[in-house]
């Protein structure tokens, strides 16, 4: 079996170091590059052409969903495994929609992560047990309907709005015009039936598209 070359993407150096040691102890796994933002992840992917990108979703500025989408636009065969603290079904579904091939939470044990790395690197799909249960539960409830209304880019813009980013900041992060961001913002509110920005974030939290801890903007606090 040839060595699986991995790009490790996480914004915390100590976390990256821990997972580097864990993965490189496994026969046939090698970390060939690291990144701490969506932009550096894209650059590192182009520079090293890894067999697999192991990607956190919580990155500064533009998040992991946008990084996945960007990498997949450049390389439609990219194999990306999300490894994140977010266990909500909506996050996993949006990651797959953006182009990920696997989704494992950081609460999973080491063996589950290593198994997922091997599966995704060889062209398969992987999902940790806790997320699989969340997806099954959501499909039986009402959350899936709202989540299905938004695409990956809309979900990323919603996340940035909820975290308190201004239209101009979002435009700069996503390399869009302010007018385009405003149009997305309006479309998002229309799609999920939000009356105000506070209501928008509230609905998104209820569907699992935005984690409560990340919704710290004055918009939400005033609801």
mmCIF file of C-alpha atoms in Angstrom:
data_model
loop_
_atom_site.group_PDB
_atom_site.id
_atom_site.type_symbol
_atom_site.label_atom_id
_atom_site.label_comp_id
_atom_site.label_asym_id
_atom_site.label_seq_id
_atom_site.Cartn_x
_atom_site.Cartn_y
_atom_site.Cartn_z
ATOM 1 C CA UNK A 1 0.000 0.000 0.000
ATOM 2 C CA UNK A 2 1.433 3.422 -0.970
ATOM 3 C CA UNK A 3 1.755 6.222 1.572
ATOM 4 C CA UNK A 4 -1.310 8.464 1.941
ATOM 5 C CA UNK A 5 -0.141 12.086 1.715
ATOM 6 C CA UNK A 6 -2.269 14.386 3.890
ATOM 7 C CA UNK A 7 -2.866 18.133 4.052
ATOM 8 C CA UNK A 8 -3.837 19.005 7.648
ATOM 9 C CA UNK A 9 -6.020 22.117 8.047
ATOM 10 C CA UNK A 10 -6.761 23.525 11.519
ATOM 11 C CA UNK A 11 -6.262 27.008 12.920
ATOM 12 C CA UNK A 12 -4.759 25.847 16.233
ATOM 13 C CA UNK A 13 -1.024 24.930 16.047
ATOM 14 C CA UNK A 14 -1.155 22.731 19.141
ATOM 15 C CA UNK A 15 -4.145 20.815 17.762
ATOM 16 C CA UNK A 16 -2.360 20.327 14.430
ATOM 17 C CA UNK A 17 0.735 19.075 16.209
ATOM 18 C CA UNK A 18 -1.313 16.543 18.169
ATOM 19 C CA UNK A 19 -3.044 15.163 15.108
ATOM 20 C CA UNK A 20 0.187 15.174 13.114
ATOM 21 C CA UNK A 21 1.768 12.923 15.752
ATOM 22 C CA UNK A 22 -1.299 10.693 15.893
ATOM 23 C CA UNK A 23 -1.532 10.221 12.146
ATOM 24 C CA UNK A 24 2.170 9.839 11.435
ATOM 25 C CA UNK A 25 2.361 7.035 14.000
ATOM 26 C CA UNK A 26 0.122 5.062 11.661
ATOM 27 C CA UNK A 27 1.836 3.040 8.931
ATOM 28 C CA UNK A 28 1.277 4.526 5.503
ATOM 29 C CA UNK A 29 0.177 8.011 6.605
ATOM 30 C CA UNK A 30 2.238 11.169 6.121
ATOM 31 C CA UNK A 31 1.484 14.877 6.684
ATOM 32 C CA UNK A 32 2.938 16.745 3.697
ATOM 33 C CA UNK A 33 1.552 20.223 4.471
ATOM 34 C CA UNK A 34 -0.382 22.185 7.080
ATOM 35 C CA UNK A 35 -2.658 25.230 6.849
ATOM 36 C CA UNK A 36 -4.557 27.420 9.294
ATOM 37 C CA UNK A 37 -6.977 29.316 7.017
ATOM 38 C CA UNK A 38 -9.106 28.603 3.972
ATOM 39 C CA UNK A 39 -6.750 30.631 1.765
ATOM 40 C CA UNK A 40 -3.583 28.867 2.933
ATOM 41 C CA UNK A 41 -5.349 25.509 2.654
ATOM 42 C CA UNK A 42 -6.120 26.202 -1.005
ATOM 43 C CA UNK A 43 -2.543 27.334 -1.656
ATOM 44 C CA UNK A 44 -1.070 24.313 0.131
ATOM 45 C CA UNK A 45 -3.368 21.960 -1.756
ATOM 46 C CA UNK A 46 -2.263 23.386 -5.113
ATOM 47 C CA UNK A 47 1.402 23.263 -4.095
ATOM 48 C CA UNK A 48 1.475 19.699 -2.733
ATOM 49 C CA UNK A 49 -1.413 17.847 -4.447
ATOM 50 C CA UNK A 50 -2.106 15.640 -1.395
ATOM 51 C CA UNK A 51 -4.062 12.404 -1.518
ATOM 52 C CA UNK A 52 -6.387 13.787 1.138
ATOM 53 C CA UNK A 53 -7.183 17.089 2.850
ATOM 54 C CA UNK A 54 -8.147 16.724 6.519
ATOM 55 C CA UNK A 55 -10.180 19.874 7.113
ATOM 56 C CA UNK A 56 -11.635 21.612 10.152
ATOM 57 C CA UNK A 57 -14.725 23.761 9.494
ATOM 58 C CA UNK A 58 -14.020 26.426 12.122
ATOM 59 C CA UNK A 59 -11.350 28.568 10.486
ATOM 60 C CA UNK A 60 -10.735 32.293 10.938
ATOM 61 C CA UNK A 61 -12.467 34.431 8.339
ATOM 62 C CA UNK A 62 -13.834 32.280 5.552
ATOM 63 C CA UNK A 63 -14.671 28.869 7.006
ATOM 64 C CA UNK A 64 -14.034 25.301 5.976
ATOM 65 C CA UNK A 65 -17.124 25.045 3.770
ATOM 66 C CA UNK A 66 -15.728 27.724 1.481
ATOM 67 C CA UNK A 67 -12.299 26.059 1.531
ATOM 68 C CA UNK A 68 -13.862 22.764 0.466
ATOM 69 C CA UNK A 69 -15.814 24.434 -2.321
ATOM 70 C CA UNK A 70 -12.750 26.307 -3.560
ATOM 71 C CA UNK A 71 -10.495 23.245 -3.579
ATOM 72 C CA UNK A 72 -13.123 21.185 -5.369
ATOM 73 C CA UNK A 73 -13.520 23.882 -8.006
ATOM 74 C CA UNK A 74 -9.802 23.606 -8.746
ATOM 75 C CA UNK A 75 -9.636 19.801 -8.443
ATOM 76 C CA UNK A 76 -12.933 17.983 -8.940
ATOM 77 C CA UNK A 77 -11.298 14.758 -7.789
ATOM 78 C CA UNK A 78 -10.110 16.194 -4.461
ATOM 79 C CA UNK A 79 -10.688 13.925 -1.490
ATOM 80 C CA UNK A 80 -11.603 15.936 1.573
ATOM 81 C CA UNK A 81 -12.364 14.614 5.053
ATOM 82 C CA UNK A 82 -13.919 17.062 7.501
ATOM 83 C CA UNK A 83 -12.705 16.656 11.073
ATOM 84 C CA UNK A 84 -14.504 19.096 13.330
ATOM 85 C CA UNK A 85 -16.189 19.771 16.659
ATOM 86 C CA UNK A 86 -19.534 20.409 14.907
ATOM 87 C CA UNK A 87 -21.800 17.370 15.215
ATOM 88 C CA UNK A 88 -24.987 19.003 13.904
ATOM 89 C CA UNK A 89 -26.431 17.193 10.917
ATOM 90 C CA UNK A 90 -26.792 20.442 8.970
ATOM 91 C CA UNK A 91 -23.046 21.049 9.045
ATOM 92 C CA UNK A 92 -22.316 17.550 7.792
ATOM 93 C CA UNK A 93 -24.878 17.767 5.003
ATOM 94 C CA UNK A 94 -23.511 21.120 3.835
ATOM 95 C CA UNK A 95 -19.963 19.770 3.921
ATOM 96 C CA UNK A 96 -20.955 16.880 1.663
ATOM 97 C CA UNK A 97 -22.847 19.260 -0.595
ATOM 98 C CA UNK A 98 -19.727 21.452 -0.872
ATOM 99 C CA UNK A 99 -17.701 18.415 -1.959
ATOM 100 C CA UNK A 100 -16.409 16.615 1.140
ATOM 101 C CA UNK A 101 -16.190 12.825 1.049
ATOM 102 C CA UNK A 102 -16.207 12.241 4.785
ATOM 103 C CA UNK A 103 -17.178 13.833 8.093
ATOM 104 C CA UNK A 104 -15.813 12.846 11.501
ATOM 105 C CA UNK A 105 -16.223 14.736 14.761
ATOM 106 C CA UNK A 106 -13.375 15.469 17.139
ATOM 107 C CA UNK A 107 -15.202 13.540 19.848
ATOM 108 C CA UNK A 108 -14.619 10.357 17.833
ATOM 109 C CA UNK A 109 -11.861 8.038 18.957
ATOM 110 C CA UNK A 110 -8.503 7.898 17.180
ATOM 111 C CA UNK A 111 -9.252 4.603 15.473
ATOM 112 C CA UNK A 112 -12.381 6.060 13.847
ATOM 113 C CA UNK A 113 -10.408 9.013 12.469
ATOM 114 C CA UNK A 114 -7.654 6.791 11.065
ATOM 115 C CA UNK A 115 -10.232 4.487 9.509
ATOM 116 C CA UNK A 116 -12.018 7.454 7.900
ATOM 117 C CA UNK A 117 -8.726 8.825 6.530
ATOM 118 C CA UNK A 118 -7.984 5.509 4.850
ATOM 119 C CA UNK A 119 -11.505 5.122 3.442
ATOM 120 C CA UNK A 120 -11.696 8.636 1.987
ATOM 121 C CA UNK A 121 -8.140 8.563 0.610
ATOM 122 C CA UNK A 122 -9.028 5.402 -1.302
ATOM 123 C CA UNK A 123 -12.105 6.990 -2.839
ATOM 124 C CA UNK A 124 -14.789 5.993 -0.333
ATOM 125 C CA UNK A 125 -17.113 7.964 1.925
ATOM 126 C CA UNK A 126 -16.970 8.041 5.712
ATOM 127 C CA UNK A 127 -19.222 9.322 8.472
ATOM 128 C CA UNK A 128 -18.683 9.054 12.214
ATOM 129 C CA UNK A 129 -21.378 7.259 14.184
ATOM 130 C CA UNK A 130 -22.490 10.323 16.168
ATOM 131 C CA UNK A 131 -23.108 12.372 13.012
ATOM 132 C CA UNK A 132 -24.875 9.481 11.331
ATOM 133 C CA UNK A 133 -27.307 9.413 14.255
ATOM 134 C CA UNK A 134 -27.812 13.189 14.036
ATOM 135 C CA UNK A 135 -28.598 12.986 10.325
ATOM 136 C CA UNK A 136 -31.056 10.158 10.867
ATOM 137 C CA UNK A 137 -32.811 12.113 13.633
ATOM 138 C CA UNK A 138 -32.990 15.278 11.531
ATOM 139 C CA UNK A 139 -34.474 13.448 8.581
ATOM 140 C CA UNK A 140 -37.322 12.462 10.881
ATOM 141 C CA UNK A 141 -37.796 16.033 12.118
ATOM 142 C CA UNK A 142 -38.240 19.510 10.687
ATOM 143 C CA UNK A 143 -34.627 20.696 10.555
ATOM 144 C CA UNK A 144 -33.792 19.147 7.195
ATOM 145 C CA UNK A 145 -36.362 21.230 5.331
ATOM 146 C CA UNK A 146 -34.778 24.538 6.255
ATOM 147 C CA UNK A 147 -31.219 23.281 5.788
ATOM 148 C CA UNK A 148 -32.002 22.008 2.300
ATOM 149 C CA UNK A 149 -33.060 25.493 1.196
ATOM 150 C CA UNK A 150 -29.520 26.888 1.300
ATOM 151 C CA UNK A 151 -26.455 26.031 -0.747
ATOM 152 C CA UNK A 152 -22.897 25.882 0.681
ATOM 153 C CA UNK A 153 -22.086 29.498 -0.233
ATOM 154 C CA UNK A 154 -25.355 30.747 1.272
ATOM 155 C CA UNK A 155 -24.622 28.731 4.405
ATOM 156 C CA UNK A 156 -21.152 30.277 4.645
ATOM 157 C CA UNK A 157 -22.563 33.798 4.268
ATOM 158 C CA UNK A 158 -25.161 33.026 6.924
ATOM 159 C CA UNK A 159 -22.396 31.850 9.273
ATOM 160 C CA UNK A 160 -20.452 35.059 8.698
ATOM 161 C CA UNK A 161 -23.548 37.218 9.248
ATOM 162 C CA UNK A 162 -24.262 35.365 12.501
ATOM 163 C CA UNK A 163 -20.696 35.926 13.704
ATOM 164 C CA UNK A 164 -21.118 39.690 13.317
ATOM 165 C CA UNK A 165 -19.323 40.297 10.009
ATOM 166 C CA UNK A 166 -20.402 43.341 8.027
ATOM 167 C CA UNK A 167 -21.406 43.221 4.365
ATOM 168 C CA UNK A 168 -18.065 44.793 3.416
ATOM 169 C CA UNK A 169 -16.079 42.273 5.471
ATOM 170 C CA UNK A 170 -17.953 39.332 3.965
ATOM 171 C CA UNK A 171 -17.432 40.728 0.475
ATOM 172 C CA UNK A 172 -13.679 41.013 1.068
ATOM 173 C CA UNK A 173 -13.405 37.504 2.530
ATOM 174 C CA UNK A 174 -15.327 35.869 -0.328
ATOM 175 C CA UNK A 175 -13.960 38.109 -3.093
ATOM 176 C CA UNK A 176 -17.453 39.300 -3.987
ATOM 177 C CA UNK A 177 -18.952 42.738 -4.434
ATOM 178 C CA UNK A 178 -20.905 44.236 -1.547
ATOM 179 C CA UNK A 179 -23.975 44.257 -3.788
ATOM 180 C CA UNK A 180 -23.641 40.512 -4.421
ATOM 181 C CA UNK A 181 -23.366 39.836 -0.688
ATOM 182 C CA UNK A 182 -26.449 41.974 -0.071
ATOM 183 C CA UNK A 183 -28.324 39.977 -2.715
ATOM 184 C CA UNK A 184 -27.282 36.702 -1.077
ATOM 185 C CA UNK A 185 -28.336 38.068 2.308
ATOM 186 C CA UNK A 186 -31.773 38.976 0.975
ATOM 187 C CA UNK A 187 -32.161 35.593 -0.750
ATOM 188 C CA UNK A 188 -31.227 33.732 2.419
ATOM 189 C CA UNK A 189 -33.786 35.636 4.493
ATOM 190 C CA UNK A 190 -36.427 35.048 1.836
ATOM 191 C CA UNK A 191 -35.706 31.327 1.521
ATOM 192 C CA UNK A 192 -36.015 30.556 5.218
ATOM 193 C CA UNK A 193 -38.739 33.089 5.991
ATOM 194 C CA UNK A 194 -36.726 35.380 8.271
ATOM 195 C CA UNK A 195 -38.296 38.741 9.083
ATOM 196 C CA UNK A 196 -35.137 40.354 10.499
ATOM 197 C CA UNK A 197 -31.446 39.495 10.817
ATOM 198 C CA UNK A 198 -32.009 38.442 14.419
ATOM 199 C CA UNK A 199 -34.808 36.142 13.294
ATOM 200 C CA UNK A 200 -32.527 34.842 10.530
ATOM 201 C CA UNK A 201 -29.877 33.774 13.025
ATOM 202 C CA UNK A 202 -32.489 32.342 15.382
ATOM 203 C CA UNK A 203 -33.968 30.149 12.643
ATOM 204 C CA UNK A 204 -30.523 29.072 11.474
ATOM 205 C CA UNK A 205 -29.562 28.035 15.001
ATOM 206 C CA UNK A 206 -32.756 26.027 15.330
ATOM 207 C CA UNK A 207 -31.922 24.122 12.156
ATOM 208 C CA UNK A 208 -28.337 23.513 13.255
ATOM 209 C CA UNK A 209 -26.818 25.686 10.514
ATOM 210 C CA UNK A 210 -25.232 28.019 13.081
ATOM 211 C CA UNK A 211 -23.836 26.916 16.422
ATOM 212 C CA UNK A 212 -25.049 28.923 19.434
ATOM 213 C CA UNK A 213 -21.465 29.639 20.537
ATOM 214 C CA UNK A 214 -20.678 31.272 17.181
ATOM 215 C CA UNK A 215 -23.790 33.486 17.143
ATOM 216 C CA UNK A 216 -22.246 36.230 19.231
ATOM 217 C CA UNK A 217 -23.064 39.240 17.096
ATOM 218 C CA UNK A 218 -25.050 42.193 18.437
ATOM 219 C CA UNK A 219 -27.723 41.168 15.925
ATOM 220 C CA UNK A 220 -28.436 37.970 17.811
ATOM 221 C CA UNK A 221 -27.956 39.432 21.274
ATOM 222 C CA UNK A 222 -30.656 42.003 20.549
ATOM 223 C CA UNK A 223 -33.270 39.431 19.582
#
